[in-house]
Amino acid sequence: MEKREFIIFSGHSFRLGLVSLMVNVRENCRIIRFFLILIMIYSLTRCRQFFARFIFSALLFGAVCTFPSALFALDTLRQQELLHLLRQDCGSCHGLRLLGGLGPPLTVSALQDKPKEYLEMVILNGVPERAMPPWKGLLTQEEITWLAERLLEGVAE
Amino acid sequence: MRDSGQLWRKMTLCSMGLLAILLGSSCTPLRGTGDLGVVVERADGSLQVLENSHNSLLASVPGLGDLSHATALFSRDGRYAYICGRDGGLSKVDLLTYQVVNRVIQSGNSIGGAISQDGRWLAVANYTPGGVRIFDTETLEMKLDLPAMGADGKLSKVVGLEDAPGQAFVFSLFEAGEIWMVDVSDIAQAKVHKWTNAGAQPYDGLVTPDGHYYVAGLFGEDGMTLLDLWNPEKGIRRILQGYGRGQEKLPVYKMPHLEGWAVAGTQIFLPAVGHHEVIVADMQTWKEVAHIPVHSQPVFAMARPDGRQVWVNFAHPDNDTIQVIDVPSLKVIKQFRPGKGVMHMEFTPKGEEVWISLRDENRVEVYRTDNFSRVATLPAKSPSGIFFSSRAHKIGL
């Protein structure tokens, strides 16, 4: 909830509007998924024929599992690209090992008191008048969230 | 008698063979170092020693620590390369034996360095703790420690450290916005001159090839700061102010570099910050003569040694492209995409070829500068900087 507000407040562009919509959709997905599961349980109790019941539930289960993640999860290839970006391109200012350079260190200990939302905001919008550029034109909200999570848990060498 | 004669003959044969093996292994033919150089492999913390007469890689030198952003300097005799890494390590590498002959950890986080006019002192610029340390090029013994305490009372990151005529080093303080010059003619009594109010967030600097001017690029404002090294008592002045002329600043995904000459004739080519332009200024008046629209945020604008072309590479996400500016017409005459992650361009001493590092493609490529054809492709792991020993004899490199 907080996050959504923050995104709407911090951004002015149409793009950001879209981003916040996506966040909404993602949350709505949970509700959709919940209803799908209810329907599945209901149909299971209703369906007489074992085989049909089996197929039906398997299909539903598949849909429930893949629908949201297929839409939103970053595939492993993209994750690797992002890790490369983090070390190399963020690294051009923060150091290849993120130990600091022109920009401050981005190690777990350096970031321990900083909330994920703060990191996301800084990466999304940059720091005005400072050398930290906004990445919103190059990365999606989803990717930025993923990067912030990696930073907080520590990026393995 | 016959037996012992045979034995004798066998022994001579044997010892001659042994001698041949010994000689063969210990005496590689003599060679100079004028065509040698290094490629920094930043992910692995290693160097590749290269030669640019036949375009080949000679050997790999591992164990140099974190080499992101590493620069190489060369001893005056051209035999040794000094590598300053991000982990504060300072290593001295023998280009002929491919050995690390000395290595010290000098600070937490270093960014670049310079060697004094007489070749005796090596200065290293540090981010944390912000300051400059000066070492003996022979022993790597520290001779001077100069914390970059600005007028704001805080330690600043040091950027744009260059050697200047008169046994001096010049550098800028990123946070404090100052330019300092240290005279090391007498290292025990080094004299420091400081210029405050040198502009908002200087990010790099250059010394013109004649050693006449120091130029600091500013991140925090559209403009640059000029120090006349022949007349330092005249102080600093702001040049090229407001070069963006009200255009909105675009995000800068990688800081431009100034070091590396972009001087061609009487003109100097400078990457704009936050604008997709290369600015051309006249070095007599320091007024803008032209600004050339380019593909993206320029990182390096490097002049071919004869000054007839300027090669430009770009920041992420356009770092797969190179543009070549023709100096007489001030037009982009060539654009090509060698591959992902163009990090650095280094010209051969007389400029007929240029080496290009492609970080994300894990290779280095060599191009002819007259017809832009590729003449060699060499494997290297995540290559960043390429530095030739001919830098040893140029001021400000």
XYZ file of C-alpha atoms in Angstrom, chain B residues 11 58-60 67 71 91 95 98 100 158 192-194 197 200 205 223 230 234 250 272 305 314 359 391:
26
model
C 80.611 -36.526 -22.121
C 52.318 -12.053 -25.166
C 51.436 -13.173 -21.660
C 48.958 -12.843 -18.852
C 40.901 -3.628 -11.414
C 44.782 2.822 -15.090
C 51.543 -3.006 -8.588
C 56.776 -5.931 -19.285
C 55.677 -10.598 -17.111
C 54.789 -8.493 -10.639
C 40.363 13.127 -5.660
C 50.796 22.813 -2.262
C 48.809 25.547 -4.014
C 45.041 25.448 -3.682
C 35.596 27.723 -5.754
C 30.610 22.225 -8.703
C 40.778 16.653 -15.570
C 31.150 24.455 -17.858
C 52.548 28.479 -17.204
C 46.868 34.219 -12.582
C 20.011 13.988 -19.929
C 29.652 17.393 -22.794
C 48.079 11.288 -32.554
C 29.548 6.256 -25.432
C 34.180 -5.681 -22.340
C 52.437 7.011 -22.782
